[in-house]
mmCIF file of C-alpha atoms in Angstrom:
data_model
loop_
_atom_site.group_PDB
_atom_site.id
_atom_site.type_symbol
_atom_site.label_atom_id
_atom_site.label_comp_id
_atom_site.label_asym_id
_atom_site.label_seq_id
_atom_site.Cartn_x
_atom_site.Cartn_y
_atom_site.Cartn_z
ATOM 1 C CA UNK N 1 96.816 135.815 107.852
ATOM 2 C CA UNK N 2 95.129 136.042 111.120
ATOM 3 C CA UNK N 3 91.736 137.197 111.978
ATOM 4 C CA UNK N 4 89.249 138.448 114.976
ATOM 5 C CA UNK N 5 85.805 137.781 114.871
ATOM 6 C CA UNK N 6 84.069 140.632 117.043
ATOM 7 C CA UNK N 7 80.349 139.361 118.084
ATOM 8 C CA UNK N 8 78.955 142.036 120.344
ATOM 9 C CA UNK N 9 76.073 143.816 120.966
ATOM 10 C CA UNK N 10 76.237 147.724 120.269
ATOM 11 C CA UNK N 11 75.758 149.529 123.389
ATOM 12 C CA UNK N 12 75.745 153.142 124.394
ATOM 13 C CA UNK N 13 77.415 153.818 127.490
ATOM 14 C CA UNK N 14 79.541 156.893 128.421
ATOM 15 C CA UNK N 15 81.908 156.603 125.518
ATOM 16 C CA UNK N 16 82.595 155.572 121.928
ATOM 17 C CA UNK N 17 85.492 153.443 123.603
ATOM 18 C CA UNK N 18 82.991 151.802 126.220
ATOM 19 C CA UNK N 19 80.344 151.508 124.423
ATOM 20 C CA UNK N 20 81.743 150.142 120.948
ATOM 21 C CA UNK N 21 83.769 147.559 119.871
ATOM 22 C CA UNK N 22 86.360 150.494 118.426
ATOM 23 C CA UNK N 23 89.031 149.510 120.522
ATOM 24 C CA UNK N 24 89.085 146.577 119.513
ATOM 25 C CA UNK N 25 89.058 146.830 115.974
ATOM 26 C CA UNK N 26 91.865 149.543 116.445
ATOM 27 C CA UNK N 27 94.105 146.633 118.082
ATOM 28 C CA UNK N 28 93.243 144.057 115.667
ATOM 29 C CA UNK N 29 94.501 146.390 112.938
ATOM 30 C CA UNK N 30 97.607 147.555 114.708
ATOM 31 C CA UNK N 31 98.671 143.653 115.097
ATOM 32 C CA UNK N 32 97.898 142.074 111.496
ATOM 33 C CA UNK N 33 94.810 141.220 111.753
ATOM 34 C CA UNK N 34 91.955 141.525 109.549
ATOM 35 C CA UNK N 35 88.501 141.916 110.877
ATOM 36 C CA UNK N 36 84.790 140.920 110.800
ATOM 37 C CA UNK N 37 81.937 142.426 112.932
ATOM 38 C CA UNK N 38 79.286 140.082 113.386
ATOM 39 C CA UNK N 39 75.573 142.368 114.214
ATOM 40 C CA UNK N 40 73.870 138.897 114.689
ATOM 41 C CA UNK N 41 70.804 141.026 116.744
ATOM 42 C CA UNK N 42 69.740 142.254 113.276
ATOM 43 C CA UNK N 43 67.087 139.554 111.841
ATOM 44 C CA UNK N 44 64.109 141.557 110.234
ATOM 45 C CA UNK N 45 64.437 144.392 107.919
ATOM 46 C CA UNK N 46 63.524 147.811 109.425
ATOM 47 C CA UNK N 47 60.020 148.231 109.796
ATOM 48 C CA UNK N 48 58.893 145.095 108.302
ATOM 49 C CA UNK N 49 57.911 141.202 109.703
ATOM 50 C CA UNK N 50 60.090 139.474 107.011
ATOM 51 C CA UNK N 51 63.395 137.696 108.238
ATOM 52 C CA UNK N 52 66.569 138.577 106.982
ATOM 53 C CA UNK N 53 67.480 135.672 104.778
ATOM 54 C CA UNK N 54 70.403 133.859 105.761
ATOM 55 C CA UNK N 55 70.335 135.811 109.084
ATOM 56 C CA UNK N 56 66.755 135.219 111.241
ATOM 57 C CA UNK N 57 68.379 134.560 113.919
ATOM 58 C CA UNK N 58 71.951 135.056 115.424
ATOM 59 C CA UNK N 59 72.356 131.209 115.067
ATOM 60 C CA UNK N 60 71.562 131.762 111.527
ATOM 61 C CA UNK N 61 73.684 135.118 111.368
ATOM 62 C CA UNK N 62 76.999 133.324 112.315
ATOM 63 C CA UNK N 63 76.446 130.213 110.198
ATOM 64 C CA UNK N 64 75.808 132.659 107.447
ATOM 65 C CA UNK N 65 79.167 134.955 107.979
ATOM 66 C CA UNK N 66 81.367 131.609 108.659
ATOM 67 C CA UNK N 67 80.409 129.934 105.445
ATOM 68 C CA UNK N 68 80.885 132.820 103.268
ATOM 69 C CA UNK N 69 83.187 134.929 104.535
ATOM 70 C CA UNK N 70 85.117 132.859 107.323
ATOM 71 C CA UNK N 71 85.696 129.558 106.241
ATOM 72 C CA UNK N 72 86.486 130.814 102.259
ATOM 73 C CA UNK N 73 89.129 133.020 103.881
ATOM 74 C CA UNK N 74 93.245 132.598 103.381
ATOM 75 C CA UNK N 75 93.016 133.472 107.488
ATOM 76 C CA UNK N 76 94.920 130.183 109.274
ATOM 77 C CA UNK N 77 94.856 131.728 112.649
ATOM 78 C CA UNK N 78 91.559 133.311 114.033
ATOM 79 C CA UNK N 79 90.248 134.979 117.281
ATOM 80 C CA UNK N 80 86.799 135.024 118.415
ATOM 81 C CA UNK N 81 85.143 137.636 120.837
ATOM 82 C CA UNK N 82 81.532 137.010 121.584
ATOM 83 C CA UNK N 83 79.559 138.697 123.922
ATOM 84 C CA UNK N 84 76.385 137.472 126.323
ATOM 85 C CA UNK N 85 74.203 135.971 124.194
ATOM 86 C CA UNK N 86 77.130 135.833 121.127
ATOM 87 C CA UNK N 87 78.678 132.980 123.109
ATOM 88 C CA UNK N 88 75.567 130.581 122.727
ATOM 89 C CA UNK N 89 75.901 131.337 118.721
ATOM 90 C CA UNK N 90 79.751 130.689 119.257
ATOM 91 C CA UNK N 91 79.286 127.571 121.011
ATOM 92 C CA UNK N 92 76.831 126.397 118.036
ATOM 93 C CA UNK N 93 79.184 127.384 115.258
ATOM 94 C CA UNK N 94 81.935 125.715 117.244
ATOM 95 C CA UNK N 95 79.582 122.294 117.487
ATOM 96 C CA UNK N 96 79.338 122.222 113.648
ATOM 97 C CA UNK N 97 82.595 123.566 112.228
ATOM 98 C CA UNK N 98 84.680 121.391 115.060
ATOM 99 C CA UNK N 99 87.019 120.210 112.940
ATOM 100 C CA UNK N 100 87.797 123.826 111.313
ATOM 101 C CA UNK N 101 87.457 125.434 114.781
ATOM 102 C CA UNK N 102 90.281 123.069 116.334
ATOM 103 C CA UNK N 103 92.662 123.610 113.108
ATOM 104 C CA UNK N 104 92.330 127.459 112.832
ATOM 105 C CA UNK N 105 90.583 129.115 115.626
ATOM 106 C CA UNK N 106 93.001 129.494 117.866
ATOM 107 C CA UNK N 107 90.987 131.562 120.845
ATOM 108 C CA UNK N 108 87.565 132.653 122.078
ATOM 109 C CA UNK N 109 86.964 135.496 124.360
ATOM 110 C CA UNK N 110 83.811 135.424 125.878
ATOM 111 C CA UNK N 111 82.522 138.539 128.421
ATOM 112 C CA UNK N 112 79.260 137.270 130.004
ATOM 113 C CA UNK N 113 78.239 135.062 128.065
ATOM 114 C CA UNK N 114 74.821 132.939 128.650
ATOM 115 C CA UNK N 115 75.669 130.064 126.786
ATOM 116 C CA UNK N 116 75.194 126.559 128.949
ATOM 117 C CA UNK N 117 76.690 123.301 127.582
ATOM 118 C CA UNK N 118 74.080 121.403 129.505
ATOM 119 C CA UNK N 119 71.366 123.321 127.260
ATOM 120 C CA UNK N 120 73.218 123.549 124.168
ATOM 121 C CA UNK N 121 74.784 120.061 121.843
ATOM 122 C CA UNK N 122 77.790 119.067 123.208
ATOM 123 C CA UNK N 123 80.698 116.172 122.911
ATOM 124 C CA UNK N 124 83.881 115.702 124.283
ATOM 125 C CA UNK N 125 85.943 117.246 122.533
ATOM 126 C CA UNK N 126 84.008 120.399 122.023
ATOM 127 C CA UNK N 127 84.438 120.459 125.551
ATOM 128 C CA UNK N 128 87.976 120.068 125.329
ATOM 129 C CA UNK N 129 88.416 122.654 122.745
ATOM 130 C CA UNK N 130 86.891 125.182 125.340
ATOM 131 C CA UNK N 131 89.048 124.085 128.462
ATOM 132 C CA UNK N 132 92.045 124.832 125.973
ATOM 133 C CA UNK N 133 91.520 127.887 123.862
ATOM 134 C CA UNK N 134 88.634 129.703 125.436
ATOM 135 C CA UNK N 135 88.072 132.308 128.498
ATOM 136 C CA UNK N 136 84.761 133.896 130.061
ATOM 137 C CA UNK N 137 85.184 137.299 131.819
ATOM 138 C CA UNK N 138 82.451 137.187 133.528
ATOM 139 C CA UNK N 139 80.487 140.225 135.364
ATOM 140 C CA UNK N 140 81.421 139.792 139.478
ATOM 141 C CA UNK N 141 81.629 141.702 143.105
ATOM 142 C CA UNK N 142 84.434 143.787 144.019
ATOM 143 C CA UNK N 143 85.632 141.301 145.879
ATOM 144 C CA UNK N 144 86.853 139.647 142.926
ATOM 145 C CA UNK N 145 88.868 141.845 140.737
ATOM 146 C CA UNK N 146 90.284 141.547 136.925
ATOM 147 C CA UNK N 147 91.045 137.788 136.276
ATOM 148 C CA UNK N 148 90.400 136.475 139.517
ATOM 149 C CA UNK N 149 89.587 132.870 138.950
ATOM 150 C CA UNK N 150 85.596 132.315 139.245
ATOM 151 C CA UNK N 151 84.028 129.036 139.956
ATOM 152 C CA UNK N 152 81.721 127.934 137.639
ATOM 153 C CA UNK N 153 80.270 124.448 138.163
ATOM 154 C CA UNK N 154 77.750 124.985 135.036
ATOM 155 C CA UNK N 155 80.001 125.616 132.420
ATOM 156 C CA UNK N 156 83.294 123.733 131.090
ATOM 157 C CA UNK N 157 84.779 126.929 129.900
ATOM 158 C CA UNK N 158 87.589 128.744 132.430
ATOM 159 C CA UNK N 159 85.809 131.410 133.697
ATOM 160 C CA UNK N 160 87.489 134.714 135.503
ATOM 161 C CA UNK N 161 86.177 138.101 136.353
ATOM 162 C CA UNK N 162 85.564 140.647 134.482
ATOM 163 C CA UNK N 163 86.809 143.342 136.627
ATOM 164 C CA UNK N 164 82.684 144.773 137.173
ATOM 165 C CA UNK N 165 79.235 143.796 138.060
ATOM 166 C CA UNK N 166 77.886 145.485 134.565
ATOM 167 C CA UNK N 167 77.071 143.055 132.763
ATOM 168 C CA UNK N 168 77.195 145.136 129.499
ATOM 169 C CA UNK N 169 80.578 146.697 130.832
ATOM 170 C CA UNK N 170 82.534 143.526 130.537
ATOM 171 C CA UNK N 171 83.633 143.839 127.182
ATOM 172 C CA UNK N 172 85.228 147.220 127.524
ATOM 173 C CA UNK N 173 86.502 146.334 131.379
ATOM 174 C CA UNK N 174 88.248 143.205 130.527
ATOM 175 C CA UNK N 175 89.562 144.343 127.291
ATOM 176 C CA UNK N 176 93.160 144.001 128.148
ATOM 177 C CA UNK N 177 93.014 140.646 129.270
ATOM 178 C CA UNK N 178 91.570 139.923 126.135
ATOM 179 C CA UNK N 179 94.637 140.893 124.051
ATOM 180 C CA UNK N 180 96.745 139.589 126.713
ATOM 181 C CA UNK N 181 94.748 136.037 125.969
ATOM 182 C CA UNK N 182 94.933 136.182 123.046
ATOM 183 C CA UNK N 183 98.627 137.164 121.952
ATOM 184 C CA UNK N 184 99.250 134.402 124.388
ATOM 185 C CA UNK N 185 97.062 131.480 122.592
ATOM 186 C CA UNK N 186 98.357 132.592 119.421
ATOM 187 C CA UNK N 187 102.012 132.304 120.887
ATOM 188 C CA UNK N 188 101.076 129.133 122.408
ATOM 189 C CA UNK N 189 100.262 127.433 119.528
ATOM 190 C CA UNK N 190 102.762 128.744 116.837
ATOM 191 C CA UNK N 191 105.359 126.704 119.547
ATOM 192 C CA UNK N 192 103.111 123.851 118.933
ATOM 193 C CA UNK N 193 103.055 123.832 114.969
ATOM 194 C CA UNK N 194 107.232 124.441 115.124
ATOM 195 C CA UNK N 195 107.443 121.437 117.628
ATOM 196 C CA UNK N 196 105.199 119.352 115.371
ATOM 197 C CA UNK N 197 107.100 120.498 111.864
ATOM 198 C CA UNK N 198 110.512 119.543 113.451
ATOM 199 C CA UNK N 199 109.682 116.364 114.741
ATOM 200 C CA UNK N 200 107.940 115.662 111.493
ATOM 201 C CA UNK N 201 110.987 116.718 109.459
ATOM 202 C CA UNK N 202 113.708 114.500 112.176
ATOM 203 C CA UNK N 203 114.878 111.557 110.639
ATOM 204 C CA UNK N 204 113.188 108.549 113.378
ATOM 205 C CA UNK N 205 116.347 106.655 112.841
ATOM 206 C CA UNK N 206 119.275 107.557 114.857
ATOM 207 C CA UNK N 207 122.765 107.750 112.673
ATOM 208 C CA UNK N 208 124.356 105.567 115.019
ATOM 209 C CA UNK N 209 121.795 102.787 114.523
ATOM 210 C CA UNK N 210 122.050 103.828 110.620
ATOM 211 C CA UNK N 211 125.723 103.164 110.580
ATOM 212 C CA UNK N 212 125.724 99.887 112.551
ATOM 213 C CA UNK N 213 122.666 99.077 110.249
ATOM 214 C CA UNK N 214 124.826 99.171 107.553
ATOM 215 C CA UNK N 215 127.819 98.067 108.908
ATOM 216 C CA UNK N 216 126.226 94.587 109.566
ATOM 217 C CA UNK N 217 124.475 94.593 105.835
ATOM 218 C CA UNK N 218 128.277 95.082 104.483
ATOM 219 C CA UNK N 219 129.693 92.164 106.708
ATOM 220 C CA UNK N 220 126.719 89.750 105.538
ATOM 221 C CA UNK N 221 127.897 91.516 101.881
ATOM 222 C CA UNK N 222 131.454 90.020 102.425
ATOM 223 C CA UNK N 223 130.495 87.051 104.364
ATOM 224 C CA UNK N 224 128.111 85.787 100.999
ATOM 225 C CA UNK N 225 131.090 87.148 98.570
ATOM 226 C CA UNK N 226 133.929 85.130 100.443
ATOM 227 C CA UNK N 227 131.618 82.107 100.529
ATOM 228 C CA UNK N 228 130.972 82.247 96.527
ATOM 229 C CA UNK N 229 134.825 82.644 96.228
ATOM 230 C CA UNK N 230 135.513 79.646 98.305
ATOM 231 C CA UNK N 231 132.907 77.718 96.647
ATOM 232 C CA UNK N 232 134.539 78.354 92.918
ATOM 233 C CA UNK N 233 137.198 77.950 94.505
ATOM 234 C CA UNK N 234 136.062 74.238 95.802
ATOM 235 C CA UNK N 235 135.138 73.769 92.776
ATOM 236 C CA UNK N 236 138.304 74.639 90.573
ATOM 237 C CA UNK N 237 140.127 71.964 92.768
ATOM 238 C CA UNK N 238 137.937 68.928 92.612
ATOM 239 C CA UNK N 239 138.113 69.986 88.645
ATOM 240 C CA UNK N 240 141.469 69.817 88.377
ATOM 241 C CA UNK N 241 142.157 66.686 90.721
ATOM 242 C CA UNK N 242 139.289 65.034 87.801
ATOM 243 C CA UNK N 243 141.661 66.203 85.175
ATOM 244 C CA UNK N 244 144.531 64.843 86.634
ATOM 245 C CA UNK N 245 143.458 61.807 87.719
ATOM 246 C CA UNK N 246 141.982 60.619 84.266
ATOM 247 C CA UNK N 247 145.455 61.769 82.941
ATOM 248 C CA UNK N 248 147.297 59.328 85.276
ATOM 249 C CA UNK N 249 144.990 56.511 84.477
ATOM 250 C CA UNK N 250 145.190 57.074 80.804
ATOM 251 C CA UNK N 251 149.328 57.108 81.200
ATOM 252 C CA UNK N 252 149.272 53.854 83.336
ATOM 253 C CA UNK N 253 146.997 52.245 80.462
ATOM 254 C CA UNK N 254 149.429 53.310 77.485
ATOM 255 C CA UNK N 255 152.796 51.718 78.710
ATOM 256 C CA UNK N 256 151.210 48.294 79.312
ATOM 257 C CA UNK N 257 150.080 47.856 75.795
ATOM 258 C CA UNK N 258 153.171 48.566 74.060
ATOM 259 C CA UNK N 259 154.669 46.223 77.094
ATOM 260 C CA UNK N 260 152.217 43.271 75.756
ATOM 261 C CA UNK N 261 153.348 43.973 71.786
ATOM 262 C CA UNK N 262 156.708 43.655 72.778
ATOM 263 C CA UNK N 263 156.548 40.703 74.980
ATOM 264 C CA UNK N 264 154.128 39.505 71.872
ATOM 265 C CA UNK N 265 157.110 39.789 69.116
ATOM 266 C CA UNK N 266 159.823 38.118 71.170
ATOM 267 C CA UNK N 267 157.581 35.053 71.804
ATOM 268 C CA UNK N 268 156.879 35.081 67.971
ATOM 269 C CA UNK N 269 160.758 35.491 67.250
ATOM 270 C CA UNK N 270 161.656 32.306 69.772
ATOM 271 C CA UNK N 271 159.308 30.092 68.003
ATOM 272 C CA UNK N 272 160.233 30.701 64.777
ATOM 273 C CA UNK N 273 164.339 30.784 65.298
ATOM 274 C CA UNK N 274 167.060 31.889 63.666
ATOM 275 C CA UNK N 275 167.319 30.928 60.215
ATOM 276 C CA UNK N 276 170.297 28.610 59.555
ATOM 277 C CA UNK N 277 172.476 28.829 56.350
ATOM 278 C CA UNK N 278 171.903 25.263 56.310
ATOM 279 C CA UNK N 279 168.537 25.248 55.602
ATOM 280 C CA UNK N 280 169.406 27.866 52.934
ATOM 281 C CA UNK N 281 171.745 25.412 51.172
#
């Protein structure tokens, strides 16, 4: 869902097109998106000295429509178009919802505006946010027509012409270079989120490197196997070499004891004789 925040100041000029911000919501409709008009000029109640709570001034207005209508929103992709004065309450909102301003607003269009980042809090990377998603048409000569670069030595923010030197005609005069800047930005960074998915979704490994990975874990695999076998192996041998050498020994023992018995029993039989029949008579 994407959304355009329109912050400008009613004015009546020579038409309802010039001197509203109906073309714009007309566009914003025709491409998808949904719409909130800010009316951050409207702090008291009519006729009366009390503030408008939540809105008492157009600081307090845009705080007040980003917390409870903005930021609770499904809307991932918003567009901001402030003018004059709108863009110092843009610049404020941007200081204190930075880190929702970098992740979902994705431009600001700014005609005229006042604000001054040497007046207003500022950082770094607010600054950066600016010199990469927002544009000032500001109010200039002839001599500089629609989009010329302007230089601004005040400001951060690219700044361009406007087309006229009405300052309450910028709106309605640069209104095409608004879309245009827009469609673009929004273009611009859908690229950016499909680079950043893909690379997030790439394996980091190459499959090359994968295979020879595991090439080199099987060979160390085999290697340890073949070394286990060869130990048993080892093993088996010097086993059976034991084996046999306690049967040789016990083989070589045997035959020289019966070899004494019998040498024993013919010493015996010599000593004794044959028995004569004499003797027996």
């Amino acid at each position: 869902m994407s959304l355009l925040v329109l912050i400008l100041k009613l004015i009546i000029n020579d038409c309802l097109d010039s001197g509203t911000q109906l073309p714009f919501i007309k566009w914003a409709q025709e491409h998808g998106f949904g719409v909130i008009v800010a009316n951050p000029n409207l702090n008291r109640a009519k006729g009366e000295r009390v503030f408008i709570r939540g809105s008492s001034s157009p600081e307090e207005h845009m705080e007040t429509l980003w917390t409870d209508f903005v930021a609770r929103s499904k809307a991932k992709d918003i567009a901001i178009v402030a003018h004059s004065y709108g863009g110092v309450s843009t610049l404020e909102l941007a200081e204190n919802h930075l880190d929702d301003f970098e992740k979902r607003v994705r431009a600001v269009a700014l005609t005229d505006s006042v604000h001054k980042f040497s007046h207003q809090r500022s950082t770094d990377r607010l600054i950066n946010f600016y010199q990469q998603r927002a544009k000032n048409w500001a109010s200039a000569g002839p001599q500089d027509p629609l989009d010329s670069p302007l230089d601004s030595k005040m400001d951060f923010c690219p700044t361009v012409s406007a087309g006229t030197d009405r300052h309450d005609y910028t709106s309605y005069s640069s209104m095409k270079s608004i879309f245009k800047f827009i469609e673009e930005q929004f273009t611009e960074s859908k690229k950016k989120m499909d680079i950043e998915s893909k690379s997030s979704s790439v394996d980091p490994v190459p499959k090359a490197d994968k295979d020879k990975a595991n090439e080199n874990v099987k060979k160390s695999t085999d290697s340890n196997a073949n070394a286990a076998k060869s130990e048993s192996s080892s093993g088996e041998t010097t086993e059976a070499a034991s084996n046999t050498q306690e049967m040789l020994s016990q083989e070589d023992t045997e035959p020289m004891s019966q070899d004494t018995n019998s040498q024993a029993n013919d010493v015996d039989m010599d000593s004794q004789g044959p028995k004569s029949p004499k003797s027996e008579l």
